[in-house]
Amino acid sequence: MQPDELILRLQQKDEKAFERLYTLYSESIFGVINSVLHDTEASEEVLQDVFIKVWDNCESYSSKKGRFFTWLLNIARNAAIDKTRSKSFKNQKKNLTQEYFVDILENKNSFSTKVDAIGIKKYIKKIGEDCKKVIDLLFFKGYTQKEASEELEIPLGTIKTRNRLCINKLRAILVK
Amino acid sequence: MDIQEYIESGILELYVYGALTAAESEEVSKVLKQYPEVEQEVEQIEAALQQLATAAAPYNPEEMLAVIKSKLQNKDGVVQLPASRSQQRTRLLSFISVAASVIFLIGIFILLNRTNNLRDELRVVEIEKTKLESKLQFSEDALTETKEILAVIRDPQVTKVPLAGQQIAPDAYVNVFWDKSSNKAYIDALGLPEPPEGMVYQVWSLTLDPLTPTSMGLLENFSEDENKIFALENPNQSQAFGITLEPAGGSETPTMEQLYTLGVVENNA
C-alpha cells in the first residue's frame, strides 16, 4: 500500500513522517542511483541530495500525477544523471555506459533483509539479455518507450508487452 | 473498459517506471482510483521493482538518515556550536537513539509486511473457497438432475418409446420416456449426431390416422448439454414420436426429408 497518510504528513513538514518514508523508500532509491553511478560514495552523496530535495519539494507531489515511488524515482534518476555529467565524476569514471544493474547484482553477496536475495539472483540468471536491457533502460535509466525502442532496435509497439513479461517473471519468483 | 486487458497491456509497469507522459500518467491514476484490482496490480509491480532496486543498493543506507537530518536542521537555521565533549556525547546518544528508532521502524515494517502477506494469503484462500463452493453447487445440481432422470426411467408408469434411425441417419437412436400423469416427455438424445451450425432438432408428437404432427419443442443447446436428456411438455394423445432437423427456431410443420428418428407408442390404449 502506498502510505498516503505519511505523504500527507510529510507535506506538512512532519519529521517523523519523513523518517518513516525514508525507511520505506531509501534502499530502493539507493539501488537505482547506484545502478546509474556504480560508485558507492557518489551514490551516497546523491541519495542525500535526493532526500533533501524530497523534503524541500514534497508539496509538488500529487497522487493524481502518479505514484510516490515514481516521483522519487524521477528525482533520483535525474540527480544521478546530473552527477555523471559533473567534472569530478567524469574524471573518476570512464566507461560508464557499459555497466548496469545486473553487474551489481551478480557481484554482490550481502543483501538487505528486505530483499529475497536468492530469488533475485535466480531471476538474474533466468531472464534473457533482452529482459535485462529493457528493465535497465526503462526502470533504472528512465528511458521513454521510444528511446528504449531505438536503443534496443525493438519495435515501439512491443516494448510495453515485452517489459510486462519480464516483470511478470520477477513477480513470479518473488511471490513464492 | 476490459480491466484484464488493460492490466495485460503493460501500461501499469510503465506508469510505475515514470515512462508515460504526464497526461497518460494522470489517466492511469484515475483508473487506479476507480478499480481496486488495478491498484493492487500497481502495488505488486511496485513492490517487485522496489525489491529489485533495493538489491542493487551498495548496502543498507539507514545510517545516512542521521546525516541528512542534521543537514536539514542546518538549513532551518539551527546554529551548530563547536562540539564540546558533552555535546559529542549527546550527539553519540542522539545517533544511537536515531539508530534505535530506525531499527524499531524496520521491525514495524517487517511486521506490517507480514500482516500484509497474511492478508494476501487469506484473500487467495477465500477466492479458492468461493471457487470450490461454486464447483460443489454445480456438482449438486448435476446430481439432482441425474437422480431425477433415473427416477423417471425407473418409474413403471412411464412409457418408454424407442425411436429408430431413419433413412437419413440409420445409426441414430433416441428413447422417449413419456410420463402421462405429468404430461412430460424426457428425450434421451445421446444417439443423435451433433446438429450442423444454424440447425436444431425438433420433436413431434404424431397421431397416425390421419397423420397429424404437433410440435413438442426443440432440443436447444444440444452441444452444451452433457446428458443429452431434454424434458419437454407433452399434453398430446401421442401415438408416435418423430424427430426432424429444422432451421434454428424450429418449423411449423416437420421437414420429412430431414426425419432422423421415428417410433410408435406401444400399448396404445
Short mmCIF file of C-alpha atoms in Angstrom, two decimals:
data_model
loop_
_atom_site.label_atom_id
_atom_site.label_comp_id
_atom_site.label_asym_id
_atom_site.label_seq_id
_atom_site.Cartn_x
_atom_site.Cartn_y
_atom_site.Cartn_z
CA MET A 1 0.00 0.00 0.00
CA GLN A 2 1.17 3.49 -0.79
CA PRO A 3 1.41 5.29 2.58
CA ASP A 4 -0.79 8.23 1.62
CA GLU A 5 -1.16 9.44 5.16
CA LEU A 6 2.60 9.60 5.72
CA ILE A 7 3.00 11.51 2.48
CA LEU A 8 0.38 13.99 3.59
CA ARG A 9 2.18 14.46 6.90
CA LEU A 10 5.47 14.88 5.07
CA GLN A 11 3.88 17.64 3.05
CA GLN A 12 3.03 19.31 6.36
CA LYS A 13 6.76 19.01 7.19
CA ASP A 14 6.42 16.30 9.80
CA GLU A 15 9.89 14.90 10.53
CA LYS A 16 8.65 11.59 11.87
CA ALA A 17 6.79 11.02 8.62
CA PHE A 18 9.92 11.88 6.69
CA GLU A 19 11.88 9.30 8.68
CA ARG A 20 9.36 6.61 8.02
CA LEU A 21 9.15 7.35 4.33
CA TYR A 22 12.92 7.34 4.22
CA THR A 23 12.89 3.90 5.83
CA LEU A 24 10.38 2.68 3.28
CA TYR A 25 12.00 4.01 0.13
CA SER A 26 15.65 4.90 0.68
CA GLU A 27 17.11 1.48 -0.06
CA SER A 28 15.39 1.00 -3.39
CA ILE A 29 16.20 4.59 -4.40
CA PHE A 30 19.81 3.98 -3.32
CA GLY A 31 19.85 0.95 -5.60
CA VAL A 32 18.56 2.92 -8.56
CA ILE A 33 21.19 5.62 -8.04
CA ASN A 34 23.93 3.05 -7.60
CA SER A 35 22.96 1.25 -10.78
CA VAL A 36 23.46 4.52 -12.67
CA LEU A 37 26.68 5.57 -10.92
CA HIS A 38 28.34 2.29 -9.92
CA ASP A 39 30.11 4.12 -7.15
CA THR A 40 29.17 3.74 -3.51
CA GLU A 41 30.49 7.07 -2.34
CA ALA A 42 28.98 9.10 -5.16
CA SER A 43 25.69 7.23 -4.72
CA GLU A 44 25.63 8.16 -1.05
CA GLU A 45 26.04 11.82 -1.88
CA VAL A 46 23.28 11.70 -4.46
CA LEU A 47 20.96 9.80 -2.13
CA GLN A 48 21.39 12.52 0.46
CA ASP A 49 20.69 15.22 -2.10
CA VAL A 50 17.63 13.35 -3.31
CA PHE A 51 16.06 13.12 0.13
CA ILE A 52 16.84 16.73 0.88
CA LYS A 53 15.04 17.59 -2.36
CA VAL A 54 12.18 15.36 -1.27
CA TRP A 55 11.86 17.33 1.94
CA ASP A 56 12.11 20.69 0.17
CA ASN A 57 9.78 19.92 -2.74
CA CYS A 58 7.35 17.44 -1.23
CA GLU A 59 4.35 19.69 -1.79
CA SER A 60 4.83 19.32 -5.54
CA TYR A 61 3.91 15.62 -5.35
CA SER A 62 0.31 14.70 -6.11
CA SER A 63 -1.19 11.22 -6.31
CA LYS A 64 -3.14 12.47 -9.32
CA LYS A 65 0.11 12.60 -11.26
CA GLY A 66 1.40 9.19 -10.29
CA ARG A 67 2.91 7.00 -7.61
CA PHE A 68 5.05 8.46 -4.84
CA PHE A 69 7.68 5.85 -5.69
CA THR A 70 7.66 7.05 -9.31
CA TRP A 71 8.07 10.64 -8.16
CA LEU A 72 11.09 9.61 -6.07
CA LEU A 73 12.46 7.60 -8.99
CA ASN A 74 12.34 10.62 -11.27
CA ILE A 75 14.17 12.82 -8.76
CA ALA A 76 16.75 10.10 -8.14
CA ARG A 77 17.44 9.28 -11.79
CA ASN A 78 17.76 12.92 -12.70
CA ALA A 79 20.10 13.59 -9.79
CA ALA A 80 22.21 10.54 -10.64
CA ILE A 81 22.45 11.51 -14.30
CA ASP A 82 23.40 15.05 -13.30
CA LYS A 83 26.16 13.56 -11.20
CA THR A 84 27.55 11.59 -14.16
CA ARG A 85 27.89 14.88 -16.01
CA SER A 86 29.83 16.56 -13.20
CA LYS A 87 33.51 17.06 -13.82
CA SER A 88 34.81 15.30 -10.74
CA PHE A 89 32.79 12.23 -11.53
CA LYS A 90 33.81 12.17 -15.19
CA ASN A 91 37.47 12.23 -14.25
CA GLN A 92 36.93 9.29 -11.99
CA LYS A 93 34.89 7.06 -14.22
CA LYS A 94 35.48 6.50 -17.90
CA ASN A 95 33.32 3.82 -19.48
CA LEU A 96 30.15 4.19 -17.51
CA THR A 97 27.68 3.24 -20.21
CA GLN A 98 28.84 -0.37 -20.32
CA GLU A 99 27.63 -1.15 -16.82
CA TYR A 100 24.17 -1.74 -15.48
CA PHE A 101 22.23 -3.14 -12.55
CA VAL A 102 22.85 -6.76 -13.50
CA ASP A 103 26.59 -6.31 -12.93
CA ILE A 104 25.93 -5.07 -9.42
CA LEU A 105 23.59 -7.93 -8.59
CA GLU A 106 25.92 -10.55 -9.97
CA ASN A 107 28.86 -9.29 -7.93
CA LYS A 108 27.01 -8.70 -4.70
CA ASN A 109 26.88 -11.12 -1.79
CA SER A 110 25.19 -9.40 1.12
CA PHE A 111 21.72 -8.04 0.73
CA SER A 112 19.27 -6.04 2.80
CA THR A 113 16.77 -8.08 4.78
CA LYS A 114 14.04 -6.56 2.63
CA VAL A 115 15.39 -8.48 -0.32
CA ASP A 116 14.78 -12.09 -1.27
CA ALA A 117 18.42 -12.40 -2.29
CA ILE A 118 18.18 -15.96 -3.56
CA GLY A 119 15.12 -15.05 -5.59
CA ILE A 120 16.78 -12.01 -7.13
CA LYS A 121 19.94 -13.93 -8.04
CA LYS A 122 17.83 -16.67 -9.54
CA TYR A 123 15.87 -14.13 -11.53
CA ILE A 124 19.00 -12.56 -12.99
CA LYS A 125 20.25 -15.98 -14.04
CA LYS A 126 16.96 -16.98 -15.53
CA ILE A 127 15.96 -13.99 -17.67
CA GLY A 128 17.31 -13.27 -21.12
CA GLU A 129 19.50 -10.41 -22.24
CA ASP A 130 16.51 -8.57 -23.72
CA CYS A 131 14.68 -8.52 -20.38
CA LYS A 132 17.76 -7.22 -18.59
CA LYS A 133 18.17 -4.42 -21.08
CA VAL A 134 14.51 -3.44 -21.20
CA ILE A 135 14.35 -3.20 -17.40
CA ASP A 136 17.67 -1.38 -17.21
CA LEU A 137 16.67 1.29 -19.69
CA LEU A 138 13.03 1.82 -18.71
CA PHE A 139 13.26 1.39 -14.96
CA PHE A 140 16.80 2.17 -13.86
CA LYS A 141 17.74 4.70 -16.51
CA GLY A 142 14.32 6.29 -17.04
CA TYR A 143 14.16 5.95 -20.82
CA THR A 144 10.89 6.58 -22.64
CA GLN A 145 9.39 3.74 -24.69
CA LYS A 146 10.56 5.44 -27.87
CA GLU A 147 14.13 5.89 -26.67
CA ALA A 148 14.26 2.28 -25.47
CA SER A 149 12.86 1.03 -28.76
CA GLU A 150 15.54 2.89 -30.71
CA GLU A 151 18.36 1.82 -28.43
CA LEU A 152 17.38 -1.85 -28.45
CA GLU A 153 16.06 -1.92 -32.03
CA ILE A 154 12.78 -3.41 -30.90
CA PRO A 155 9.54 -2.17 -32.49
CA LEU A 156 7.89 0.52 -30.35
CA GLY A 157 4.64 -1.47 -30.10
CA THR A 158 6.29 -4.48 -28.45
CA ILE A 159 8.27 -2.65 -25.73
CA LYS A 160 5.30 -2.43 -23.40
CA THR A 161 4.22 -6.06 -23.59
CA ARG A 162 7.76 -7.43 -23.56
CA ASN A 163 8.55 -5.42 -20.47
CA ARG A 164 5.43 -6.76 -18.75
CA LEU A 165 6.54 -10.33 -19.42
CA CYS A 166 9.95 -9.53 -17.89
CA ILE A 167 8.36 -8.04 -14.77
CA ASN A 168 5.89 -10.92 -14.51
CA LYS A 169 8.83 -13.32 -14.25
CA LEU A 170 10.28 -11.21 -11.46
CA ARG A 171 6.99 -11.19 -9.60
CA ALA A 172 6.56 -14.93 -10.04
CA ILE A 173 9.91 -15.55 -8.37
CA LEU A 174 9.43 -13.06 -5.55
CA VAL A 175 5.90 -14.13 -4.66
CA LYS A 176 6.87 -17.70 -3.73
CA MET B 1 -13.20 -0.96 -20.17
CA ASP B 2 -11.81 -4.50 -20.13
CA ILE B 3 -9.72 -4.31 -16.94
CA GLN B 4 -7.85 -7.56 -17.51
CA GLU B 5 -6.82 -6.41 -20.97
CA TYR B 6 -5.80 -3.03 -19.57
CA ILE B 7 -3.57 -4.71 -16.99
CA GLU B 8 -2.09 -7.13 -19.53
CA SER B 9 -1.19 -4.28 -21.90
CA GLY B 10 1.81 -3.46 -19.71
CA ILE B 11 0.83 0.18 -19.23
CA LEU B 12 0.94 -0.14 -15.42
CA GLU B 13 4.62 -1.12 -15.40
CA LEU B 14 5.44 1.95 -17.48
CA TYR B 15 3.31 4.01 -15.10
CA VAL B 16 5.41 2.91 -12.14
CA TYR B 17 8.64 3.49 -14.09
CA GLY B 18 7.52 7.02 -14.89
CA ALA B 19 7.88 6.24 -18.61
CA LEU B 20 4.46 7.62 -19.55
CA THR B 21 3.68 11.22 -20.46
CA ALA B 22 2.19 13.39 -17.72
CA ALA B 23 -1.25 13.17 -19.35
CA GLU B 24 -1.09 9.37 -19.65
CA SER B 25 0.02 9.10 -16.04
CA GLU B 26 -2.89 11.18 -14.80
CA GLU B 27 -5.23 8.97 -16.79
CA VAL B 28 -3.80 5.82 -15.17
CA SER B 29 -4.04 7.45 -11.71
CA LYS B 30 -7.76 7.93 -12.32
CA VAL B 31 -8.28 4.32 -13.42
CA LEU B 32 -6.33 3.15 -10.38
CA LYS B 33 -8.63 5.04 -8.02
CA GLN B 34 -11.64 3.58 -9.77
CA TYR B 35 -10.62 -0.09 -9.96
CA PRO B 36 -9.14 -1.77 -6.85
CA GLU B 37 -7.76 -4.63 -8.95
CA VAL B 38 -5.71 -2.14 -10.97
CA GLU B 39 -4.42 -0.53 -7.79
CA GLN B 40 -3.49 -3.93 -6.41
CA GLU B 41 -1.63 -4.77 -9.59
CA VAL B 42 0.30 -1.49 -9.38
CA GLU B 43 1.16 -2.18 -5.74
CA GLN B 44 2.56 -5.57 -6.67
CA ILE B 45 4.58 -4.24 -9.59
CA GLU B 46 5.93 -1.51 -7.36
CA ALA B 47 6.83 -3.95 -4.59
CA ALA B 48 8.72 -6.18 -7.02
CA LEU B 49 10.59 -3.23 -8.53
CA GLN B 50 11.45 -1.85 -5.10
CA GLN B 51 12.94 -5.16 -4.20
CA LEU B 52 14.92 -5.37 -7.41
CA ALA B 53 16.24 -1.85 -6.89
CA THR B 54 16.98 -2.47 -3.22
CA ALA B 55 19.09 -5.42 -4.28
CA ALA B 56 21.19 -3.04 -6.37
CA ALA B 57 21.98 -0.77 -3.40
CA PRO B 58 25.58 -0.94 -2.10
CA TYR B 59 24.46 -1.57 1.49
CA ASN B 60 21.71 -0.58 3.89
CA PRO B 61 21.58 3.20 3.90
CA GLU B 62 19.83 3.64 7.25
CA GLU B 63 22.83 5.23 8.91
CA MET B 64 22.74 8.04 6.43
CA LEU B 65 19.45 9.26 7.80
CA ALA B 66 21.21 10.97 10.69
CA VAL B 67 23.45 12.88 8.27
CA ILE B 68 20.51 14.03 6.21
CA LYS B 69 18.59 15.12 9.28
CA SER B 70 21.47 17.20 10.56
CA LYS B 71 21.79 18.83 7.13
CA LEU B 72 18.11 19.65 7.18
CA GLN B 73 18.46 21.19 10.62
CA ASN B 74 21.32 23.35 9.40
CA LYS B 75 19.16 24.58 6.61
CA ASP B 76 16.44 25.51 9.06
CA GLY B 77 18.90 27.82 10.73
CA VAL B 78 19.78 25.84 13.80
CA VAL B 79 23.18 27.16 14.85
CA GLN B 80 25.71 24.42 15.44
CA LEU B 81 28.13 25.29 18.22
CA PRO B 82 31.61 23.85 18.10
CA ALA B 83 31.37 20.40 19.50
CA SER B 84 32.37 20.12 23.12
CA ARG B 85 32.86 16.83 24.84
CA SER B 86 29.43 16.66 26.36
CA GLN B 87 27.92 17.60 23.01
CA GLN B 88 29.83 14.84 21.37
CA ARG B 89 28.29 12.54 23.91
CA THR B 90 24.79 13.86 23.27
CA ARG B 91 25.48 13.52 19.57
CA LEU B 92 26.50 9.97 20.08
CA LEU B 93 23.41 9.45 22.21
CA SER B 94 21.19 11.05 19.61
CA PHE B 95 22.83 8.94 16.94
CA ILE B 96 22.15 5.84 18.99
CA SER B 97 18.56 6.89 19.57
CA VAL B 98 18.08 7.56 15.87
CA ALA B 99 19.62 4.22 15.05
CA ALA B 100 17.39 2.55 17.64
CA SER B 101 14.31 4.23 16.25
CA VAL B 102 15.29 3.19 12.76
CA ILE B 103 15.72 -0.39 13.88
CA PHE B 104 12.38 -0.16 15.64
CA LEU B 105 10.81 1.16 12.45
CA ILE B 106 12.31 -1.67 10.46
CA GLY B 107 10.77 -4.06 12.98
CA ILE B 108 7.40 -2.45 12.50
CA PHE B 109 7.88 -2.54 8.76
CA ILE B 110 8.62 -6.24 8.81
CA LEU B 111 5.57 -6.89 10.99
CA LEU B 112 3.38 -4.81 8.71
CA ASN B 113 4.80 -6.64 5.78
CA ARG B 114 3.98 -9.98 7.37
CA THR B 115 0.46 -8.88 8.21
CA ASN B 116 0.02 -7.77 4.63
CA ASN B 117 1.31 -11.09 3.37
CA LEU B 118 -1.08 -12.93 5.64
CA ARG B 119 -3.90 -10.73 4.43
CA ASP B 120 -2.99 -11.53 0.84
CA GLU B 121 -2.88 -15.23 1.62
CA LEU B 122 -6.26 -15.01 3.28
CA ARG B 123 -7.68 -13.33 0.20
CA VAL B 124 -6.29 -16.08 -2.03
CA VAL B 125 -7.75 -18.76 0.23
CA GLU B 126 -11.13 -17.04 0.15
CA ILE B 127 -11.11 -16.92 -3.63
CA GLU B 128 -10.24 -20.64 -3.68
CA LYS B 129 -13.10 -21.32 -1.28
CA THR B 130 -15.60 -19.48 -3.46
CA LYS B 131 -14.40 -21.43 -6.48
CA LEU B 132 -14.80 -24.76 -4.65
CA GLU B 133 -18.25 -23.76 -3.41
CA SER B 134 -19.42 -22.99 -6.91
CA LYS B 135 -17.96 -26.28 -8.11
CA LEU B 136 -19.82 -28.10 -5.35
CA GLN B 137 -23.04 -26.30 -6.25
CA PHE B 138 -22.54 -27.31 -9.85
CA SER B 139 -21.98 -30.96 -8.91
CA GLU B 140 -25.05 -30.96 -6.66
CA ASP B 141 -27.18 -29.55 -9.44
CA ALA B 142 -25.87 -32.18 -11.82
CA LEU B 143 -26.55 -34.92 -9.27
CA THR B 144 -30.13 -33.73 -8.67
CA GLU B 145 -30.70 -33.72 -12.40
CA THR B 146 -29.29 -37.22 -12.79
CA LYS B 147 -31.42 -38.53 -9.90
CA GLU B 148 -34.49 -37.00 -11.48
CA ILE B 149 -33.73 -38.69 -14.77
CA LEU B 150 -33.09 -42.01 -13.06
CA ALA B 151 -36.41 -41.75 -11.18
CA VAL B 152 -38.24 -41.17 -14.46
CA ILE B 153 -36.55 -44.08 -16.19
CA ARG B 154 -37.39 -46.43 -13.30
CA ASP B 155 -40.99 -45.32 -12.90
CA PRO B 156 -43.32 -48.13 -14.12
CA GLN B 157 -45.95 -45.55 -15.01
CA VAL B 158 -43.61 -44.01 -17.54
CA THR B 159 -43.90 -45.28 -21.09
CA LYS B 160 -40.64 -45.92 -22.89
CA VAL B 161 -40.75 -45.33 -26.62
CA PRO B 162 -37.67 -46.26 -28.66
CA LEU B 163 -37.27 -44.18 -31.83
CA ALA B 164 -35.28 -45.84 -34.59
CA GLY B 165 -32.94 -44.14 -37.04
CA GLN B 166 -34.45 -43.32 -40.44
CA GLN B 167 -33.08 -43.24 -43.97
CA ILE B 168 -31.05 -40.04 -43.48
CA ALA B 169 -29.38 -41.32 -40.29
CA PRO B 170 -29.74 -45.11 -39.98
CA ASP B 171 -27.45 -45.26 -36.92
CA ALA B 172 -29.36 -42.67 -34.94
CA TYR B 173 -31.49 -43.73 -31.99
CA VAL B 174 -33.50 -41.95 -29.33
CA ASN B 175 -35.54 -43.05 -26.35
CA VAL B 176 -38.56 -41.09 -25.24
CA PHE B 177 -39.72 -41.54 -21.62
CA TRP B 178 -43.27 -40.28 -21.51
CA ASP B 179 -44.86 -39.64 -18.14
CA LYS B 180 -48.54 -39.38 -18.99
CA SER B 181 -49.57 -38.39 -15.47
CA SER B 182 -47.45 -35.24 -15.50
CA ASN B 183 -47.62 -34.69 -19.28
CA LYS B 184 -43.85 -34.68 -19.53
CA ALA B 185 -41.63 -36.38 -22.03
CA TYR B 186 -37.91 -36.89 -21.48
CA ILE B 187 -36.00 -37.20 -24.72
CA ASP B 188 -32.76 -39.19 -24.38
CA ALA B 189 -30.97 -37.94 -27.48
CA LEU B 190 -27.48 -39.33 -26.91
CA GLY B 191 -27.81 -41.31 -30.14
CA LEU B 192 -28.31 -38.25 -32.34
CA PRO B 193 -25.38 -36.71 -34.23
CA GLU B 194 -24.39 -33.10 -33.40
CA PRO B 195 -26.68 -30.80 -35.38
CA PRO B 196 -24.92 -28.64 -38.01
CA GLU B 197 -24.45 -24.91 -37.33
CA GLY B 198 -27.74 -23.00 -37.53
CA MET B 199 -29.88 -26.15 -37.31
CA VAL B 200 -31.82 -27.64 -34.40
CA TYR B 201 -33.68 -30.87 -33.66
CA GLN B 202 -37.43 -30.56 -33.31
CA VAL B 203 -39.54 -33.18 -31.57
CA TRP B 204 -43.00 -34.02 -32.89
CA SER B 205 -45.93 -35.82 -31.35
CA LEU B 206 -47.84 -37.75 -34.03
CA THR B 207 -51.33 -39.15 -34.31
CA LEU B 208 -51.44 -41.79 -37.03
CA ASP B 209 -54.87 -41.78 -38.57
CA PRO B 210 -54.86 -39.26 -40.10
CA LEU B 211 -51.16 -38.44 -39.75
CA THR B 212 -51.04 -35.19 -37.75
CA PRO B 213 -47.79 -33.80 -36.34
CA THR B 214 -47.78 -31.47 -33.32
CA SER B 215 -44.56 -29.77 -32.30
CA MET B 216 -43.45 -30.59 -28.74
CA GLY B 217 -40.44 -28.31 -28.80
CA LEU B 218 -36.77 -28.03 -29.71
CA LEU B 219 -33.64 -29.71 -28.36
CA GLU B 220 -31.95 -26.37 -27.69
CA ASN B 221 -28.23 -26.09 -26.76
CA PHE B 222 -27.71 -29.63 -27.93
CA SER B 223 -23.89 -29.45 -27.95
CA GLU B 224 -23.62 -27.98 -24.46
CA ASP B 225 -25.90 -30.48 -22.75
CA GLU B 226 -23.75 -33.31 -21.41
CA ASN B 227 -26.52 -35.74 -20.52
CA LYS B 228 -28.33 -35.07 -23.77
CA ILE B 229 -31.62 -35.61 -21.94
CA PHE B 230 -34.22 -32.97 -22.62
CA ALA B 231 -37.51 -32.52 -20.77
CA LEU B 232 -40.43 -31.36 -22.94
CA GLU B 233 -44.14 -30.85 -22.21
CA ASN B 234 -46.37 -33.37 -23.93
CA PRO B 235 -50.09 -32.97 -23.21
CA ASN B 236 -50.91 -34.68 -26.53
CA GLN B 237 -52.51 -38.08 -27.09
CA SER B 238 -49.36 -39.18 -28.88
CA GLN B 239 -49.37 -42.36 -30.95
CA ALA B 240 -45.83 -41.90 -32.21
CA PHE B 241 -42.85 -39.57 -31.84
CA GLY B 242 -40.56 -38.23 -34.53
CA ILE B 243 -37.51 -36.00 -34.57
CA THR B 244 -36.54 -33.82 -37.54
CA LEU B 245 -33.71 -31.43 -38.21
CA GLU B 246 -35.01 -27.89 -38.74
CA PRO B 247 -33.53 -24.42 -39.18
CA ALA B 248 -32.79 -22.63 -35.87
CA GLY B 249 -36.02 -21.59 -34.18
CA GLY B 250 -37.92 -24.62 -35.49
CA SER B 251 -40.62 -25.02 -38.14
CA GLU B 252 -44.42 -25.02 -38.29
CA THR B 253 -44.52 -28.46 -39.90
CA PRO B 254 -41.85 -31.16 -39.96
CA THR B 255 -39.44 -31.35 -42.90
CA MET B 256 -39.94 -35.01 -43.71
CA GLU B 257 -36.70 -35.30 -45.75
CA GLN B 258 -34.86 -34.46 -42.54
CA LEU B 259 -36.60 -37.08 -40.39
CA TYR B 260 -33.87 -38.56 -38.18
CA THR B 261 -35.76 -40.91 -35.85
CA LEU B 262 -39.28 -42.24 -35.56
CA GLY B 263 -41.03 -44.63 -33.17
CA VAL B 264 -44.55 -45.78 -32.36
CA VAL B 265 -46.00 -45.79 -28.85
CA GLU B 266 -46.88 -49.38 -27.96
CA ASN B 267 -49.88 -50.49 -25.89
CA ASN B 268 -51.63 -47.53 -27.29
CA ALA B 269 -54.70 -47.51 -25.13
#
